[in-house]
Amino acid sequence: MSLPHAILTALLEKPSSGLELTRRFDRSIGYFWSATHQQIYRELGRLERDGLIRALPAQGPARGQKKQYEVLPEGRGELARWTAASHDPKPLRDTMLLRLRSAAVVGTDGIDTDLRRHLALHRETLANYLEIQERDFPPEKDSMPDRLQHAVLRAGIDLETFWVGWIEETLDRLDLPETDEEPEPAS
């Protein structure tokens, strides 16, 4: 149920086309709530059918022009209702944790290489988040919306810091042999 709310949030921040939304998801919301281009377009259609958003009238000839969407009062109301509602935390579902549990049964072949690859990915993400924090949240940027957005970023920083420390400690405690392979951080 959260994808429509993520889209409503993004559209309230700035009316956008589906392509612009996809790009904005890649640069911000996608760090904590991902969606494919197809999922975003499907959800835009649903939101429009449900009367929560509308396509803005075209500025010129409609042919080949991207539809820009804006949130209607009903959409703002739905987002406010959802934001104010109580939601329980979701249990952590991480494939790496399940794979480590499985390695206890079938052996550790390959797990060390993938742990090191995950470590490189988490370090890369952490560095990216710290760069965003430095760039986008100077001390004088202290409005309530800024503090809320910064809180989300800080959660990402704390999670990535946790994963980096946990993987380093796990590799150390497992005492797995080093490999000559350098893990690829991003694909």
Coordinates of N, CA and C in Angstrom, one line a residue:
M1 N 0.8 -1.2 0.0 CA 0.0 0.0 0.0 C 0.9 1.3 0.0
S2 N 2.2 1.2 0.2 CA 3.0 2.4 0.4 C 3.4 3.0 -0.9
L3 N 3.5 2.3 -2.0 CA 3.9 2.9 -3.3 C 3.0 4.0 -3.7
P4 N 1.6 3.9 -3.6 CA 0.8 5.0 -4.0 C 1.1 6.2 -3.1
H5 N 1.4 6.0 -1.8 CA 1.7 7.1 -0.9 C 3.0 7.8 -1.2
A6 N 4.0 6.9 -1.6 CA 5.3 7.5 -2.1 C 5.1 8.4 -3.3
I7 N 4.2 8.0 -4.2 CA 4.0 8.7 -5.4 C 3.2 10.0 -5.1
L8 N 2.2 9.9 -4.2 CA 1.5 11.1 -3.8 C 2.4 12.1 -3.1
T9 N 3.3 11.6 -2.3 CA 4.3 12.5 -1.6 C 5.2 13.2 -2.7
A10 N 5.7 12.5 -3.6 CA 6.6 13.1 -4.7 C 5.8 14.1 -5.5
L11 N 4.5 13.8 -5.9 CA 3.7 14.7 -6.7 C 3.3 15.9 -5.9
L12 N 3.1 15.8 -4.6 CA 2.8 17.0 -3.8 C 4.1 17.9 -3.7
E13 N 5.2 17.3 -3.7 CA 6.5 18.1 -3.6 C 6.6 18.8 -5.0
K14 N 6.2 18.2 -6.1 CA 6.4 18.8 -7.4 C 5.6 18.0 -8.4
P15 N 4.6 18.6 -9.1 CA 3.9 17.9 -10.2 C 4.9 17.4 -11.2
S16 N 4.7 16.2 -11.7 CA 5.8 15.5 -12.5 C 5.1 14.6 -13.5
S17 N 5.9 14.2 -14.5 CA 5.5 13.2 -15.4 C 6.0 11.8 -14.8
G18 N 5.6 10.7 -15.4 CA 6.0 9.4 -15.0 C 7.5 9.3 -15.0
L19 N 8.1 9.8 -16.1 CA 9.5 9.7 -16.3 C 10.3 10.5 -15.3
E20 N 9.8 11.7 -15.0 CA 10.4 12.5 -14.0 C 10.3 11.9 -12.6
L21 N 9.1 11.2 -12.3 CA 8.9 10.5 -11.1 C 10.0 9.4 -10.9
T22 N 10.1 8.6 -12.0 CA 11.1 7.6 -12.0 C 12.5 8.1 -11.7
R23 N 12.9 9.2 -12.3 CA 14.2 9.8 -12.0 C 14.3 10.3 -10.6
R24 N 13.2 10.9 -10.1 CA 13.2 11.4 -8.7 C 13.3 10.2 -7.7
F25 N 12.6 9.1 -8.0 CA 12.7 7.9 -7.2 C 14.2 7.4 -7.1
D26 N 14.8 7.4 -8.3 CA 16.2 7.0 -8.3 C 17.1 7.9 -7.5
R27 N 16.8 9.2 -7.4 CA 17.7 10.1 -6.6 C 17.3 10.3 -5.2
S28 N 16.1 10.0 -4.8 CA 15.7 10.3 -3.4 C 14.9 9.2 -2.7
I29 N 13.6 9.2 -3.1 CA 12.7 8.2 -2.4 C 13.2 6.8 -2.6
G30 N 13.8 6.5 -3.8 CA 14.2 5.2 -4.1 C 15.3 4.6 -3.2
Y31 N 15.9 5.5 -2.4 CA 16.9 5.0 -1.4 C 16.3 4.2 -0.3
F32 N 15.0 4.5 -0.1 CA 14.3 3.7 1.0 C 13.0 3.0 0.5
W33 N 12.5 3.4 -0.7 CA 11.3 2.8 -1.2 C 11.5 2.7 -2.7
S34 N 11.8 1.5 -3.2 CA 12.1 1.4 -4.7 C 10.9 1.0 -5.5
A35 N 10.9 1.4 -6.7 CA 9.8 1.1 -7.6 C 10.4 1.1 -9.0
T36 N 9.9 0.2 -9.9 CA 10.3 0.2 -11.3 C 9.5 1.3 -12.1
H37 N 10.0 1.6 -13.2 CA 9.3 2.5 -14.1 C 7.9 2.0 -14.4
Q38 N 7.8 0.7 -14.6 CA 6.4 0.1 -14.9 C 5.5 0.2 -13.7
Q39 N 6.0 -0.1 -12.5 CA 5.2 0.0 -11.3 C 4.7 1.5 -11.1
I40 N 5.6 2.4 -11.4 CA 5.2 3.8 -11.2 C 4.1 4.2 -12.2
Y41 N 4.2 3.8 -13.5 CA 3.2 4.1 -14.4 C 1.9 3.4 -14.1
R42 N 1.9 2.1 -13.7 CA 0.7 1.4 -13.3 C 0.0 2.1 -12.2
E43 N 0.8 2.5 -11.2 CA 0.2 3.2 -10.0 C -0.3 4.6 -10.4
L44 N 0.3 5.3 -11.3 CA -0.2 6.6 -11.7 C -1.6 6.4 -12.3
G45 N -1.8 5.3 -13.1 CA -3.1 5.0 -13.7 C -4.1 4.7 -12.7
R46 N -3.8 4.0 -11.7 CA -4.7 3.6 -10.6 C -5.1 4.9 -9.8
L47 N -4.1 5.7 -9.4 CA -4.4 6.9 -8.7 C -5.3 7.8 -9.5
E48 N -5.1 7.9 -10.8 CA -5.9 8.8 -11.6 C -7.3 8.2 -11.7
R49 N -7.5 6.9 -11.9 CA -8.8 6.3 -11.9 C -9.5 6.5 -10.6
D50 N -8.8 6.4 -9.4 CA -9.4 6.6 -8.1 C -9.7 8.0 -7.8
G51 N -9.3 9.0 -8.6 CA -9.6 10.4 -8.4 C -8.7 11.0 -7.4
L52 N -7.5 10.5 -7.2 CA -6.5 11.1 -6.3 C -5.5 12.0 -6.9
I53 N -5.3 11.8 -8.2 CA -4.4 12.7 -9.0 C -5.1 12.9 -10.4
R54 N -4.6 13.9 -11.1 CA -5.1 14.1 -12.5 C -3.9 14.6 -13.3
A55 N -4.1 14.3 -14.6 CA -3.1 14.8 -15.6 C -3.4 16.2 -15.8
L56 N -2.3 17.1 -15.8 CA -2.5 18.5 -16.1 C -2.8 18.7 -17.6
P57 N -3.5 19.7 -17.9 CA -3.8 20.0 -19.3 C -2.4 20.2 -20.0
A58 N -2.3 19.7 -21.3 CA -1.1 19.9 -22.1 C -0.9 21.4 -22.4
Q59 N 0.3 21.9 -22.4 CA 0.6 23.3 -22.7 C 0.6 23.5 -24.2
G60 N 0.9 22.5 -25.0 CA 0.9 22.7 -26.4 C 0.3 21.5 -27.0
P61 N 0.7 21.1 -28.2 CA 0.1 19.9 -28.9 C 0.4 18.7 -28.0
A62 N -0.7 17.9 -27.8 CA -0.6 16.8 -26.9 C 0.3 15.6 -27.4
R63 N 0.4 15.5 -28.7 CA 1.2 14.4 -29.3 C 2.6 14.4 -28.9
G64 N 3.1 13.4 -28.3 CA 4.5 13.3 -27.9 C 4.9 14.0 -26.6
Q65 N 3.9 14.7 -26.0 CA 4.2 15.4 -24.8 C 4.0 14.5 -23.6
K66 N 4.8 14.6 -22.6 CA 4.7 13.8 -21.4 C 3.5 14.4 -20.6
K67 N 2.7 13.5 -20.0 CA 1.7 13.9 -19.1 C 2.3 14.3 -17.8
Q68 N 1.9 15.4 -17.3 CA 2.3 15.9 -16.0 C 1.1 15.6 -15.0
Y69 N 1.4 15.1 -13.9 CA 0.4 14.8 -12.9 C 0.5 15.7 -11.7
E70 N -0.7 16.0 -11.1 CA -0.8 16.7 -9.8 C -1.7 16.0 -8.9
V71 N -1.6 16.2 -7.6 CA -2.4 15.6 -6.6 C -3.7 16.5 -6.4
L72 N -4.8 15.8 -6.4 CA -6.1 16.4 -6.1 C -6.4 16.5 -4.6
P73 N -7.3 17.3 -4.2 CA -7.6 17.3 -2.7 C -7.9 16.0 -2.1
E74 N -8.5 15.1 -2.8 CA -8.8 13.7 -2.3 C -7.5 13.0 -2.1
G75 N -6.5 13.2 -3.0 CA -5.2 12.6 -2.8 C -4.4 13.1 -1.6
R76 N -4.5 14.4 -1.4 CA -3.8 15.0 -0.3 C -4.5 14.5 1.0
G77 N -5.8 14.3 1.0 CA -6.5 13.8 2.1 C -6.1 12.3 2.4
E78 N -6.0 11.5 1.4 CA -5.6 10.1 1.6 C -4.2 10.1 2.1
L79 N -3.3 10.9 1.6 CA -1.9 10.9 2.1 C -1.9 11.4 3.6
A80 N -2.7 12.4 3.9 CA -2.7 12.8 5.3 C -3.3 11.7 6.2
R81 N -4.3 11.0 5.8 CA -4.9 9.9 6.5 C -3.9 8.8 6.8
W82 N -3.2 8.4 5.7 CA -2.2 7.4 5.8 C -1.0 7.8 6.7
T83 N -0.6 9.0 6.6 CA 0.5 9.5 7.4 C 0.2 9.5 8.9
A84 N -1.1 9.9 9.2 CA -1.5 9.9 10.6 C -1.8 8.6 11.2
A85 N -2.1 7.6 10.4 CA -2.5 6.2 10.9 C -1.3 5.5 11.5
S86 N -1.6 4.6 12.4 CA -0.6 3.8 13.1 C -0.2 2.6 12.2
H87 N 1.1 2.4 12.1 CA 1.6 1.3 11.3 C 2.7 0.5 12.1
D88 N 2.5 -0.8 12.2 CA 3.5 -1.6 12.9 C 4.8 -1.7 12.1
P89 N 5.9 -1.8 12.8 CA 7.2 -2.1 12.1 C 7.1 -3.4 11.4
K90 N 7.8 -3.5 10.2 CA 7.8 -4.7 9.5 C 9.1 -5.5 9.9
P91 N 8.9 -6.9 9.9 CA 10.1 -7.7 10.3 C 11.1 -7.6 9.2
L92 N 12.4 -7.6 9.6 CA 13.5 -7.6 8.6 C 13.5 -8.8 7.8
R93 N 13.6 -8.6 6.5 CA 13.7 -9.8 5.5 C 14.9 -9.5 4.7
D94 N 16.0 -10.1 5.0 CA 17.2 -9.9 4.2 C 17.8 -11.2 3.8
T95 N 18.0 -11.3 2.5 CA 18.5 -12.6 1.9 C 19.9 -13.0 2.5
M96 N 20.7 -12.0 2.7 CA 22.1 -12.4 3.3 C 21.9 -13.1 4.6
L97 N 21.0 -12.6 5.4 CA 20.9 -13.3 6.8 C 20.3 -14.7 6.6
L98 N 19.4 -14.9 5.7 CA 18.9 -16.2 5.4 C 20.0 -17.1 4.8
R99 N 20.8 -16.6 4.0 CA 21.9 -17.3 3.4 C 23.0 -17.7 4.4
L100 N 23.2 -16.9 5.4 CA 24.2 -17.2 6.5 C 23.6 -18.4 7.3
R101 N 22.3 -18.3 7.6 CA 21.6 -19.4 8.3 C 21.7 -20.7 7.5
S102 N 21.5 -20.6 6.2 CA 21.6 -21.8 5.4 C 23.1 -22.3 5.3
A103 N 24.0 -21.4 5.3 CA 25.4 -21.8 5.3 C 25.8 -22.6 6.5
A104 N 25.1 -22.4 7.6 CA 25.3 -23.2 8.8 C 24.9 -24.7 8.6
V105 N 24.1 -24.9 7.6 CA 23.6 -26.3 7.3 C 24.4 -26.9 6.1
V106 N 24.7 -26.1 5.1 CA 25.3 -26.7 3.9 C 26.7 -26.3 3.7
G107 N 27.3 -25.4 4.4 CA 28.7 -25.0 4.3 C 28.8 -23.5 3.8
T108 N 30.0 -23.0 3.9 CA 30.2 -21.6 3.7 C 30.8 -21.3 2.3
D109 N 30.9 -22.2 1.4 CA 31.4 -21.9 0.0 C 30.8 -20.7 -0.6
G110 N 31.6 -19.8 -0.9 CA 31.1 -18.6 -1.7 C 30.5 -17.5 -0.8
I111 N 30.2 -17.8 0.5 CA 29.6 -16.8 1.3 C 30.5 -15.7 1.7
D112 N 31.8 -16.0 1.8 CA 32.8 -14.9 2.2 C 32.9 -13.9 1.0
T113 N 33.0 -14.4 -0.2 CA 33.1 -13.5 -1.3 C 31.9 -12.5 -1.4
D114 N 30.7 -13.1 -1.2 CA 29.5 -12.3 -1.3 C 29.4 -11.3 -0.1
L115 N 29.8 -11.8 1.1 CA 29.9 -10.9 2.3 C 30.8 -9.6 2.0
R116 N 31.9 -9.9 1.4 CA 32.8 -8.8 1.0 C 32.2 -7.9 -0.1
R117 N 31.5 -8.5 -1.0 CA 30.8 -7.7 -2.0 C 29.7 -6.8 -1.4
H118 N 29.0 -7.4 -0.4 CA 27.9 -6.6 0.3 C 28.6 -5.5 1.1
L119 N 29.7 -5.8 1.7 CA 30.5 -4.8 2.5 C 30.8 -3.6 1.6
A120 N 31.3 -3.9 0.4 CA 31.7 -2.8 -0.6 C 30.5 -2.0 -1.0
L121 N 29.4 -2.7 -1.2 CA 28.1 -2.0 -1.6 C 27.6 -1.1 -0.5
H122 N 27.6 -1.6 0.8 CA 27.2 -0.8 1.9 C 28.1 0.4 2.2
R123 N 29.4 0.2 2.0 CA 30.3 1.3 2.1 C 30.1 2.4 1.1
E124 N 29.8 1.9 -0.1 CA 29.5 2.9 -1.2 C 28.2 3.6 -1.0
T125 N 27.2 3.0 -0.5 CA 26.0 3.6 -0.2 C 26.1 4.6 1.0
L126 N 26.9 4.2 2.0 CA 27.1 5.1 3.1 C 27.8 6.3 2.7
A127 N 28.8 6.2 1.9 CA 29.6 7.4 1.4 C 28.6 8.3 0.6
N128 N 27.8 7.7 -0.2 CA 26.8 8.5 -1.0 C 25.9 9.3 0.0
Y129 N 25.3 8.6 1.0 CA 24.4 9.2 1.9 C 25.1 10.4 2.7
L130 N 26.4 10.1 3.1 CA 27.1 11.2 3.8 C 27.4 12.4 2.9
E131 N 27.6 12.1 1.6 CA 27.8 13.2 0.6 C 26.5 14.0 0.5
I132 N 25.3 13.3 0.4 CA 24.0 14.0 0.3 C 23.8 14.8 1.6
Q133 N 24.1 14.3 2.7 CA 23.9 15.0 4.0 C 24.7 16.3 4.0
E134 N 26.0 16.2 3.6 CA 26.9 17.4 3.5 C 26.4 18.4 2.6
R135 N 25.9 18.0 1.4 CA 25.4 18.9 0.4 C 24.1 19.5 0.7
D136 N 23.1 18.6 1.1 CA 21.7 19.1 1.2 C 21.2 19.5 2.6
F137 N 22.0 19.3 3.6 CA 21.5 19.6 5.0 C 22.5 20.4 5.8
P138 N 22.9 21.6 5.4 CA 23.7 22.5 6.2 C 23.0 22.9 7.5
P139 N 23.7 23.2 8.5 CA 23.0 23.5 9.8 C 21.9 24.6 9.7
E140 N 22.0 25.5 8.8 CA 21.0 26.6 8.7 C 19.7 26.1 8.0
K141 N 19.8 24.9 7.4 CA 18.6 24.4 6.8 C 17.8 23.6 7.9
D142 N 16.9 24.3 8.6 CA 16.3 23.8 9.8 C 14.8 23.9 9.9
S143 N 14.1 24.0 8.7 CA 12.6 24.0 8.8 C 12.1 22.6 9.1
M144 N 10.8 22.5 9.5 CA 10.3 21.2 9.8 C 10.4 20.2 8.6
P145 N 10.0 20.6 7.4 CA 10.2 19.7 6.3 C 11.7 19.2 6.1
D146 N 12.6 20.2 6.3 CA 14.0 19.8 6.2 C 14.4 18.8 7.3
R147 N 14.0 19.1 8.5 CA 14.3 18.2 9.6 C 13.7 16.8 9.4
L148 N 12.5 16.7 8.8 CA 11.9 15.4 8.5 C 12.7 14.7 7.4
Q149 N 13.0 15.4 6.4 CA 13.8 14.7 5.3 C 15.1 14.3 5.8
H150 N 15.8 15.1 6.6 CA 17.1 14.8 7.2 C 17.0 13.6 8.1
A151 N 15.9 13.4 8.8 CA 15.7 12.3 9.7 C 15.6 11.0 8.9
V152 N 15.0 11.0 7.7 CA 15.0 9.9 6.8 C 16.4 9.5 6.3
L153 N 17.1 10.6 5.9 CA 18.5 10.3 5.5 C 19.4 9.8 6.6
R154 N 19.2 10.3 7.8 CA 20.0 9.9 9.0 C 19.7 8.4 9.3
A155 N 18.4 8.0 9.1 CA 18.1 6.6 9.2 C 18.9 5.7 8.2
G156 N 19.0 6.2 7.0 CA 19.7 5.5 6.0 C 21.2 5.4 6.4
I157 N 21.7 6.5 6.9 CA 23.1 6.6 7.3 C 23.4 5.6 8.5
D158 N 22.5 5.6 9.4 CA 22.6 4.7 10.6 C 22.5 3.2 10.1
L159 N 21.6 2.9 9.2 CA 21.4 1.5 8.7 C 22.7 1.1 8.0
E160 N 23.2 1.9 7.1 CA 24.4 1.6 6.4 C 25.6 1.4 7.3
T161 N 25.7 2.3 8.3 CA 26.8 2.2 9.3 C 26.6 0.9 10.0
F162 N 25.4 0.5 10.4 CA 25.2 -0.8 11.0 C 25.7 -1.9 10.2
W163 N 25.2 -2.0 8.9 CA 25.6 -3.1 8.0 C 27.1 -3.2 7.8
V164 N 27.8 -2.0 7.6 CA 29.2 -2.0 7.4 C 29.9 -2.7 8.7
G165 N 29.5 -2.2 9.9 CA 30.1 -2.7 11.1 C 29.7 -4.2 11.3
W166 N 28.5 -4.6 11.0 CA 28.1 -6.0 11.2 C 28.8 -6.9 10.3
I167 N 28.9 -6.5 9.0 CA 29.6 -7.4 8.0 C 31.1 -7.5 8.4
E168 N 31.7 -6.4 8.8 CA 33.1 -6.4 9.2 C 33.3 -7.4 10.3
E169 N 32.5 -7.2 11.3 CA 32.6 -8.1 12.5 C 32.3 -9.6 12.2
T170 N 31.3 -9.8 11.3 CA 31.0 -11.2 10.9 C 32.1 -11.8 10.1
L171 N 32.7 -11.1 9.2 CA 33.9 -11.6 8.5 C 35.0 -11.9 9.5
D172 N 35.2 -11.1 10.4 CA 36.3 -11.3 11.4 C 36.0 -12.5 12.3
R173 N 34.8 -12.6 12.7 CA 34.4 -13.7 13.6 C 34.3 -15.1 12.9
L174 N 33.9 -15.1 11.6 CA 33.9 -16.3 10.9 C 35.3 -16.8 10.5
D175 N 36.3 -15.8 10.5 CA 37.6 -16.2 10.2 C 37.7 -17.0 8.9
L176 N 37.0 -16.5 7.9 CA 37.0 -17.2 6.5 C 38.3 -16.8 5.8
P177 N 38.9 -17.7 5.0 CA 40.1 -17.3 4.3 C 39.9 -16.2 3.3
E178 N 40.9 -15.3 3.2 CA 40.8 -14.2 2.3 C 40.9 -14.8 0.9
T179 N 40.3 -14.1 -0.1 CA 40.4 -14.5 -1.5 C 41.2 -13.4 -2.2
D180 N 41.7 -13.7 -3.4 CA 42.4 -12.7 -4.1 C 41.5 -11.8 -5.0
E181 N 40.2 -12.2 -5.0 CA 39.2 -11.5 -5.8 C 38.8 -10.2 -5.1
E182 N 38.7 -9.1 -5.8 CA 38.2 -7.9 -5.3 C 36.7 -7.9 -5.6
P183 N 35.9 -7.7 -4.6 CA 34.4 -7.7 -4.9 C 34.0 -6.5 -5.7
E184 N 33.1 -6.7 -6.6 CA 32.6 -5.5 -7.4 C 31.5 -4.8 -6.6
P185 N 31.7 -3.5 -6.3 CA 30.7 -2.8 -5.4 C 29.4 -2.6 -6.1
A186 N 29.4 -2.3 -7.4 CA 28.1 -1.9 -8.0 C 28.0 -2.6 -9.4
S187 N 26.7 -3.0 -9.7 CA 26.5 -3.7 -11.0 C 25.8 -2.8 -11.9

